[in-house]
Coordinates of C-alpha atoms in Angstrom, one line a residue:
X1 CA 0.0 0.0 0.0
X2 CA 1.4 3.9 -0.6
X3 CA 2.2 5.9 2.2
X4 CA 0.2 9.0 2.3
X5 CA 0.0 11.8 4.0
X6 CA -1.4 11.5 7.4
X7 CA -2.9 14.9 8.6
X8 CA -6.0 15.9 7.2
X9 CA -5.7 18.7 4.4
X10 CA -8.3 20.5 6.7
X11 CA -5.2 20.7 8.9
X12 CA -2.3 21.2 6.6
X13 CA -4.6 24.1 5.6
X14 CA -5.1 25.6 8.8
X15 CA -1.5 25.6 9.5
X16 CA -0.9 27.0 6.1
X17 CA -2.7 29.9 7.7
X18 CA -1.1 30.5 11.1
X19 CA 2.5 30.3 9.0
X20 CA 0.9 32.8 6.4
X21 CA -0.7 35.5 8.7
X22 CA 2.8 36.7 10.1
X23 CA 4.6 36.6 6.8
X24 CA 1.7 38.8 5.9
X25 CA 2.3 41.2 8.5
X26 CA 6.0 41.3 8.8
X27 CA 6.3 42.3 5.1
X28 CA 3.7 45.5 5.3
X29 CA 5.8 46.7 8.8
X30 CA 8.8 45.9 7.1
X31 CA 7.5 48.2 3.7
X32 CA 5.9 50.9 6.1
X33 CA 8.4 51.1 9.3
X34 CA 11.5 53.8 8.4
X35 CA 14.7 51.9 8.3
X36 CA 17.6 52.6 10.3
X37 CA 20.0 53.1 7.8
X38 CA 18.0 54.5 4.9
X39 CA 15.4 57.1 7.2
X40 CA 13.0 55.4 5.4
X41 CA 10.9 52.1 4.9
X42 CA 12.2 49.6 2.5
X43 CA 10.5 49.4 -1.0
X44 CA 8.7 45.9 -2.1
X45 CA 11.8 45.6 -4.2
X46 CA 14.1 46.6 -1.9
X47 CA 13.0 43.9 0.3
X48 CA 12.8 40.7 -1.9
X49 CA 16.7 40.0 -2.7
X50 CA 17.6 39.2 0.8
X51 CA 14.3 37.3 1.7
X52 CA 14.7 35.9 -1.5
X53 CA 18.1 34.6 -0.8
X54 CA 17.4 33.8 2.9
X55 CA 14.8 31.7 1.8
X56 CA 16.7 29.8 -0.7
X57 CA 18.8 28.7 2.2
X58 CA 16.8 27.8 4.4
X59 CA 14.7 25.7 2.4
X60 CA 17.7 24.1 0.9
X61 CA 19.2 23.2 4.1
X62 CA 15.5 21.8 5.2
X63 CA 15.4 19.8 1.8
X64 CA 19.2 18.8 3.1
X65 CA 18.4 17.7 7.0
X66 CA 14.6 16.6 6.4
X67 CA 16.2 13.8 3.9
X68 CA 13.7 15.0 1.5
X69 CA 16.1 15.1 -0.8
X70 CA 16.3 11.6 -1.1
X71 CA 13.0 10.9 -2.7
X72 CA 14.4 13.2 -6.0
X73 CA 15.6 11.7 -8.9
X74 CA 19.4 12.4 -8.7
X75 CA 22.8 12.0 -10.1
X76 CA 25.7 9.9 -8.4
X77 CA 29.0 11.8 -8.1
X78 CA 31.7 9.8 -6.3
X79 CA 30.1 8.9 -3.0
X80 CA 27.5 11.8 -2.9
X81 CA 24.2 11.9 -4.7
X82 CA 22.7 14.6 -5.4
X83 CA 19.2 15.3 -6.7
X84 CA 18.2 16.4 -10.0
X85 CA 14.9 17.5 -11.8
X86 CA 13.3 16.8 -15.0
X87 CA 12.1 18.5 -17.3
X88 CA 8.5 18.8 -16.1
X89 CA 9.9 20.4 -12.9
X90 CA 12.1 22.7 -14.8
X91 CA 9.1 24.2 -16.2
X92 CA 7.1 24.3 -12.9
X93 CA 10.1 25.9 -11.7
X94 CA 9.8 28.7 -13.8
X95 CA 6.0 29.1 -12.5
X96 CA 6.7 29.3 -9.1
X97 CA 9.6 31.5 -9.3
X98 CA 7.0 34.1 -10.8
X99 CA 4.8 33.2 -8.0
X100 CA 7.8 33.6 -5.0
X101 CA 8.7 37.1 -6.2
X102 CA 4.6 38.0 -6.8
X103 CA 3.1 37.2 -3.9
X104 CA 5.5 39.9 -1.3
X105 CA 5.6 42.2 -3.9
X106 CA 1.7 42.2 -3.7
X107 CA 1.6 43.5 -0.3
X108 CA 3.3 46.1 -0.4
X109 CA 2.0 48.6 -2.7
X110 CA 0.7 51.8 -1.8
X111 CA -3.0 52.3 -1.6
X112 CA -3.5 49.3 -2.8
X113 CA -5.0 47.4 0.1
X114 CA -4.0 43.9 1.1
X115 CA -7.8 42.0 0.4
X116 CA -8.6 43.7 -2.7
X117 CA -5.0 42.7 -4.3
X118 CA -5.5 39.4 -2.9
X119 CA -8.9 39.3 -4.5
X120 CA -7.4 40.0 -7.7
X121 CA -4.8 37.8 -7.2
X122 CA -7.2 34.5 -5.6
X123 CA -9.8 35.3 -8.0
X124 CA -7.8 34.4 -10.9
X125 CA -6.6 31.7 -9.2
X126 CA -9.9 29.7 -8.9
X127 CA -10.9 30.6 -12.1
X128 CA -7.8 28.6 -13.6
X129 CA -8.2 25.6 -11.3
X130 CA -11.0 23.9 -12.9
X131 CA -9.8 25.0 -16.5
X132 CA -6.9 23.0 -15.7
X133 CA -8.4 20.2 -14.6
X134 CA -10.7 20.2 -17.7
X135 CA -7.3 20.5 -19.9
X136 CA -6.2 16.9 -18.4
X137 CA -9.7 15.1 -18.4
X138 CA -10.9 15.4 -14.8
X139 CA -14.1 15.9 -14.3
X140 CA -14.8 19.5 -12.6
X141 CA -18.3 19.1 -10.4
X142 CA -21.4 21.6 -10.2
X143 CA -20.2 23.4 -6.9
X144 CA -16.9 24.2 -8.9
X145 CA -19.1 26.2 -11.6
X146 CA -21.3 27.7 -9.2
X147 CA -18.2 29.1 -7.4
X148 CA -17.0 30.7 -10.4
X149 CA -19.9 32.4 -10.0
X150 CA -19.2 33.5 -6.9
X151 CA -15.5 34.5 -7.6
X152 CA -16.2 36.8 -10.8
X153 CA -19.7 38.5 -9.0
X154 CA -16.8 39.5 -5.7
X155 CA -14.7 40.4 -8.5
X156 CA -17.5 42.7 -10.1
X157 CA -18.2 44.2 -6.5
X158 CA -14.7 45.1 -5.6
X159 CA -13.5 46.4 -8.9
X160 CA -16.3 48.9 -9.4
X161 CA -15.5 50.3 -5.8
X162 CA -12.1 50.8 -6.9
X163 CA -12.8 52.4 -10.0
X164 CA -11.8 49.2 -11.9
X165 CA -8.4 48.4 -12.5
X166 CA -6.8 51.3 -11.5
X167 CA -4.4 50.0 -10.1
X168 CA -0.2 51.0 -10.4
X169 CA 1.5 49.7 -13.5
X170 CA 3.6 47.7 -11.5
X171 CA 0.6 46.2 -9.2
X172 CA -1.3 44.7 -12.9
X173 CA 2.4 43.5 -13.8
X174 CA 2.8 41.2 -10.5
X175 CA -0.8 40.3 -10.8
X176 CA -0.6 39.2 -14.5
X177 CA 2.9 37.2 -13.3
X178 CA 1.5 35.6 -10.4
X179 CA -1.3 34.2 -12.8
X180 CA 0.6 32.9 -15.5
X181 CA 3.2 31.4 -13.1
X182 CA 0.3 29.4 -11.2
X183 CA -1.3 27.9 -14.4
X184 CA 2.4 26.7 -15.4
X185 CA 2.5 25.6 -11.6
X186 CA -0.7 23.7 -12.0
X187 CA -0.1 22.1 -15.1
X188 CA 2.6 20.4 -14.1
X189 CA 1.5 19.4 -10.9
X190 CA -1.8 18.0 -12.6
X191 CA 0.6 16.4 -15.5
X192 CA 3.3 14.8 -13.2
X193 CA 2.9 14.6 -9.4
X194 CA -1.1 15.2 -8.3
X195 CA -1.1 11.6 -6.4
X196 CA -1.6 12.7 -2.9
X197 CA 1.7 10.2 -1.7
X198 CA 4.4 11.3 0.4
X199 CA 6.8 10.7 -1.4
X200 CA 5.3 12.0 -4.4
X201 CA 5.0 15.5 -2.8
X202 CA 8.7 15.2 -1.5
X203 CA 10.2 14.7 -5.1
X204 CA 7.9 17.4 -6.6
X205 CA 9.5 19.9 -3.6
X206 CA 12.7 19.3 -3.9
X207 CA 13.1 19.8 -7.7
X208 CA 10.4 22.9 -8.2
X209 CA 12.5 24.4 -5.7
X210 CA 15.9 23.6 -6.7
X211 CA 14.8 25.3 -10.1
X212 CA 12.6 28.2 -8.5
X213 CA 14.8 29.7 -6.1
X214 CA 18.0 30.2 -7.8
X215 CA 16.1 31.6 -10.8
X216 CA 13.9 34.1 -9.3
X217 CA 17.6 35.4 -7.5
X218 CA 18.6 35.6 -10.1
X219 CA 16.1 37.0 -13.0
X220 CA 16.7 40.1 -9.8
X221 CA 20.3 40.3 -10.0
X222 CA 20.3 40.8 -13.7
X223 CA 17.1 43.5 -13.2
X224 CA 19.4 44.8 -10.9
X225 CA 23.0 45.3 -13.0
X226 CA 20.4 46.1 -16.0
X227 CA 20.5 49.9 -14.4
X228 CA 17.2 50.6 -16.3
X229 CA 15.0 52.4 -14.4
X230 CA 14.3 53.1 -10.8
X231 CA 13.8 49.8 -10.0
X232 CA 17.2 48.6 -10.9
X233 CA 18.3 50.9 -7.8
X234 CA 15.9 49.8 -5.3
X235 CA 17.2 45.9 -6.1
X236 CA 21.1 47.0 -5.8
X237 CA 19.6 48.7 -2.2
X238 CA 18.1 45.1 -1.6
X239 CA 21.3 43.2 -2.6
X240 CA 23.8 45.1 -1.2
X241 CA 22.5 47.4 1.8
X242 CA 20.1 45.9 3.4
X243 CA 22.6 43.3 5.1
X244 CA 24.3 45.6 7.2
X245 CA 20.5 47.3 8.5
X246 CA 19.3 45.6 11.5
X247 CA 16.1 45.2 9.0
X248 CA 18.0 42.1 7.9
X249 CA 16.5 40.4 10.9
X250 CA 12.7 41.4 10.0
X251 CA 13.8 39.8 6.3
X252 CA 14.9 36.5 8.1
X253 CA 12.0 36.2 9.3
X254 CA 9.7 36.4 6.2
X255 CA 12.3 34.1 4.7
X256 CA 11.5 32.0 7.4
X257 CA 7.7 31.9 6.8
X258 CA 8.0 32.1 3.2
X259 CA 9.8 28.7 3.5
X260 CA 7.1 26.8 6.0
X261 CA 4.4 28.6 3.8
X262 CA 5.8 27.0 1.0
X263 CA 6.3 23.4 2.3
X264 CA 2.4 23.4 3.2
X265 CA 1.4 24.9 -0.1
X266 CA 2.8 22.3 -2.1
X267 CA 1.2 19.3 0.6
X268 CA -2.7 21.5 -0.7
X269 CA -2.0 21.4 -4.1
X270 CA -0.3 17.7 -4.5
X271 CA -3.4 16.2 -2.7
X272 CA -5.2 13.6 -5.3
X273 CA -8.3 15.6 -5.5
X274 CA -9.3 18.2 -8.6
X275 CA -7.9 20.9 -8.7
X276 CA -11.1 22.8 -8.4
X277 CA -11.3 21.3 -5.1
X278 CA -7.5 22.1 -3.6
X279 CA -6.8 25.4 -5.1
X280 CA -9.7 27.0 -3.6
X281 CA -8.3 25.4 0.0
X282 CA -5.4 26.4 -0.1
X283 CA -6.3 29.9 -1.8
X284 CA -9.2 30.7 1.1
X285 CA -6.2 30.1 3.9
X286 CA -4.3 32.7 2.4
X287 CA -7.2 34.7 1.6
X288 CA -8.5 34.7 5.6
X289 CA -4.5 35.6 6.4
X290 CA -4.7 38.8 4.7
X291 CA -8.0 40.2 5.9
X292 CA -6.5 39.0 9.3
X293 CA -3.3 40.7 8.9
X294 CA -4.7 43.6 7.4
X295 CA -7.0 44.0 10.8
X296 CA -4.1 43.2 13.5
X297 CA -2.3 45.9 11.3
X298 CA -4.9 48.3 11.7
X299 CA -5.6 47.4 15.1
X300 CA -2.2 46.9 16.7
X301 CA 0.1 49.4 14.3
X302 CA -2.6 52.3 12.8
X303 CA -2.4 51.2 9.2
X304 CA -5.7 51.7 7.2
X305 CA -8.8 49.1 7.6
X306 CA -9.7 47.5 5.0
X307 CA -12.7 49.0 3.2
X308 CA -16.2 47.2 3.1
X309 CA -16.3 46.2 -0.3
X310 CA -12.7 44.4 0.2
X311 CA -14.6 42.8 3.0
X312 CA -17.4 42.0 1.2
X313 CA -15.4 40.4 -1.5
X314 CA -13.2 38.4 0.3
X315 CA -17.0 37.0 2.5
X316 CA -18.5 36.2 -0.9
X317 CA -15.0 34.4 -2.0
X318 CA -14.8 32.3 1.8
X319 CA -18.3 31.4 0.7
X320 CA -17.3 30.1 -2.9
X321 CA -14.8 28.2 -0.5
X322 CA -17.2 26.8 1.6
X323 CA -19.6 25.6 -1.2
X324 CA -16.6 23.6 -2.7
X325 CA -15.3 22.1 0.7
X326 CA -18.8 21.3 2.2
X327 CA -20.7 19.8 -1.4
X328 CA -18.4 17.1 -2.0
X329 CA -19.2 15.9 1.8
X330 CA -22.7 16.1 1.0
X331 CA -22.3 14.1 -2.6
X332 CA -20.1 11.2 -0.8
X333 CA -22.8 11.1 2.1
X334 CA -26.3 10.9 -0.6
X335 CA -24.2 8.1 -2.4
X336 CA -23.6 6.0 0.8
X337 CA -26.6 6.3 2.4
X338 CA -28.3 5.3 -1.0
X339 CA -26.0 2.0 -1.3
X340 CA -26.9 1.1 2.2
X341 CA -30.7 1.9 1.5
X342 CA -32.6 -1.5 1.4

């Protein structure tokens, strides 16, 4: 029989969410607090080459200790082995390292609250899931329609508050990225890994992320020695300055986050189930982390609520969630209670 994983996905989910809500947080202090040695809070940019790094280390050294690394395909040299991916995880690579440099950047730009971006962001998302799964033959259920529904009328709410897409050039950019970098995600997953076994997940982990992580380092260092623009400054700041600021600390920590967050991401979106059923999981957690960080920000730190149509949005998306997590239950219990009818 195959090992699988044995804590519910109810519960990797929740503590997706309790490793998510302080990443949240520590990212918007980090982007709204005045740095020692600048005057000044960091930039979004400013802040992802060090996390960036930081977290390429640590999750390296947990592949490393956690033996995870075992479970890769892999390459002999001499006594050592060392894993390798293929192909298939090359490419998913590439998707999540659009995803890793997104999903900070997302947070921190200005006037742009954290619900409605995540909206944006989420929305998109759950849209893509079932599509997906239609692209490989699985068969997407009635609650995944009627939540689509649901996603693009929260969508309509929230966007007509705001104006429509008025958002910063840069803010469409990231969400447009984050988009295309989760459908190559899914793909792949859907294409190569989606078994729900242990070890299954392992492999997948440890070759995305040997891809992801180097390469989203790296499509910033050459952003940052391109000189074009102001953003090219902001990433030499993030490479070069921000190590000798006691903000280093605050970016250790959202490295450190970043790389639990990650580990239970990929555990949600491995599970056997549709797509349509484990995106919209895993996308509520995060969903729930930002309205929560958004309010402990407010509350404990003065930073702007979150306005009511976010709110109402992101009640109407939680309820798209629900649909999907609580239908299937229903569907399973009809069935059985219809075998065992005499």
């Amino acid at each position: 029989m195959k090992a699988r994983l044995s804590i519910s996905l109810e519960g990797i989910v929740f503590l997706y969410f309790l490793s998510y809500l302080p990443n949240i947080i520590l990212t918007k202090l980090v982007t709204t607090l005045p740095s020692a040695a600048l005057g000044r809070p960091l930039s979004g940019l400013e802040t992802l080459p060090a996390s960036l790094i930081l977290n390429m280390v640590m999750t390296w050294a947990f592949i490393w200790l956690s033996g995870w690394h075992r479970e890769a395909h892999g390459v002999q040299l001499g006594g050592l082995r060392l894993p390798v991916p293929t192909r298939y995880t090359v490419l998913s690579g590439v998707g999540t390292a659009l995803v890793l440099f997104t999903v900070p950047l997302s947070f921190t730009f200005k006037g742009v609250s954290i619900p409605f971006i995540q909206l944006l962001m989420r929305g998109d998302i759950l849209i893509i899931a079932p599509l997906v799964d239609l692209m490989f033959g699985r068969r997407v259920r009635w609650w995944s329609w009627a939540a689509l529904v649901m996603v693009a009328f929260a969508l309509f709410i929230t966007l007509r508050a705001h104006g429509g897409l008025a958002l910063p050039p840069l803010a469409i950019l990231d969400v447009v990225l984050y988009t295309l970098g989760y459908f190559i995600r899914l793909a792949v997953m859907t294409r190569v890994a989606k078994s729900g076994e242990a070890a299954s997940v392992r492999r997948y982990f440890v070759e995305e992320k040997l891809v992801a992580l180097p390469l989203a380092v790296l499509a910033l260092a050459l952003l940052s020695a391109s000189g074009i623009g102001g953003q090219a400054g902001q990433l030499g700041i993030g490479f070069v300055q921000v190590w000798s600021d006691s903000v280093i600390w605050w970016l250790a920590a959202i490295a450190f986050t970043l790389t639990i967050v990650s580990i239970f991401s990929a555990v949600i979106l491995l599970d056997a189930r549709e797509n349509a059923y484990c995106v919209p999981m895993e996308r509520a957690s995060s969903l729930v982390a930002g309205v929560a960080g958004s309010l402990l920000l407010a509350l404990g730190w003065g930073l702007p609520w979150p306005g009511t149509p976010d709110l109402v949005g992101a009640l109407i998306l939680i309820a798209a969630i629900i649909l999907l997590s609580v239908a299937p239950r229903l569907g399973v219990t009809r069935q059985t209670a219809r075998a065992e009818a005499p």
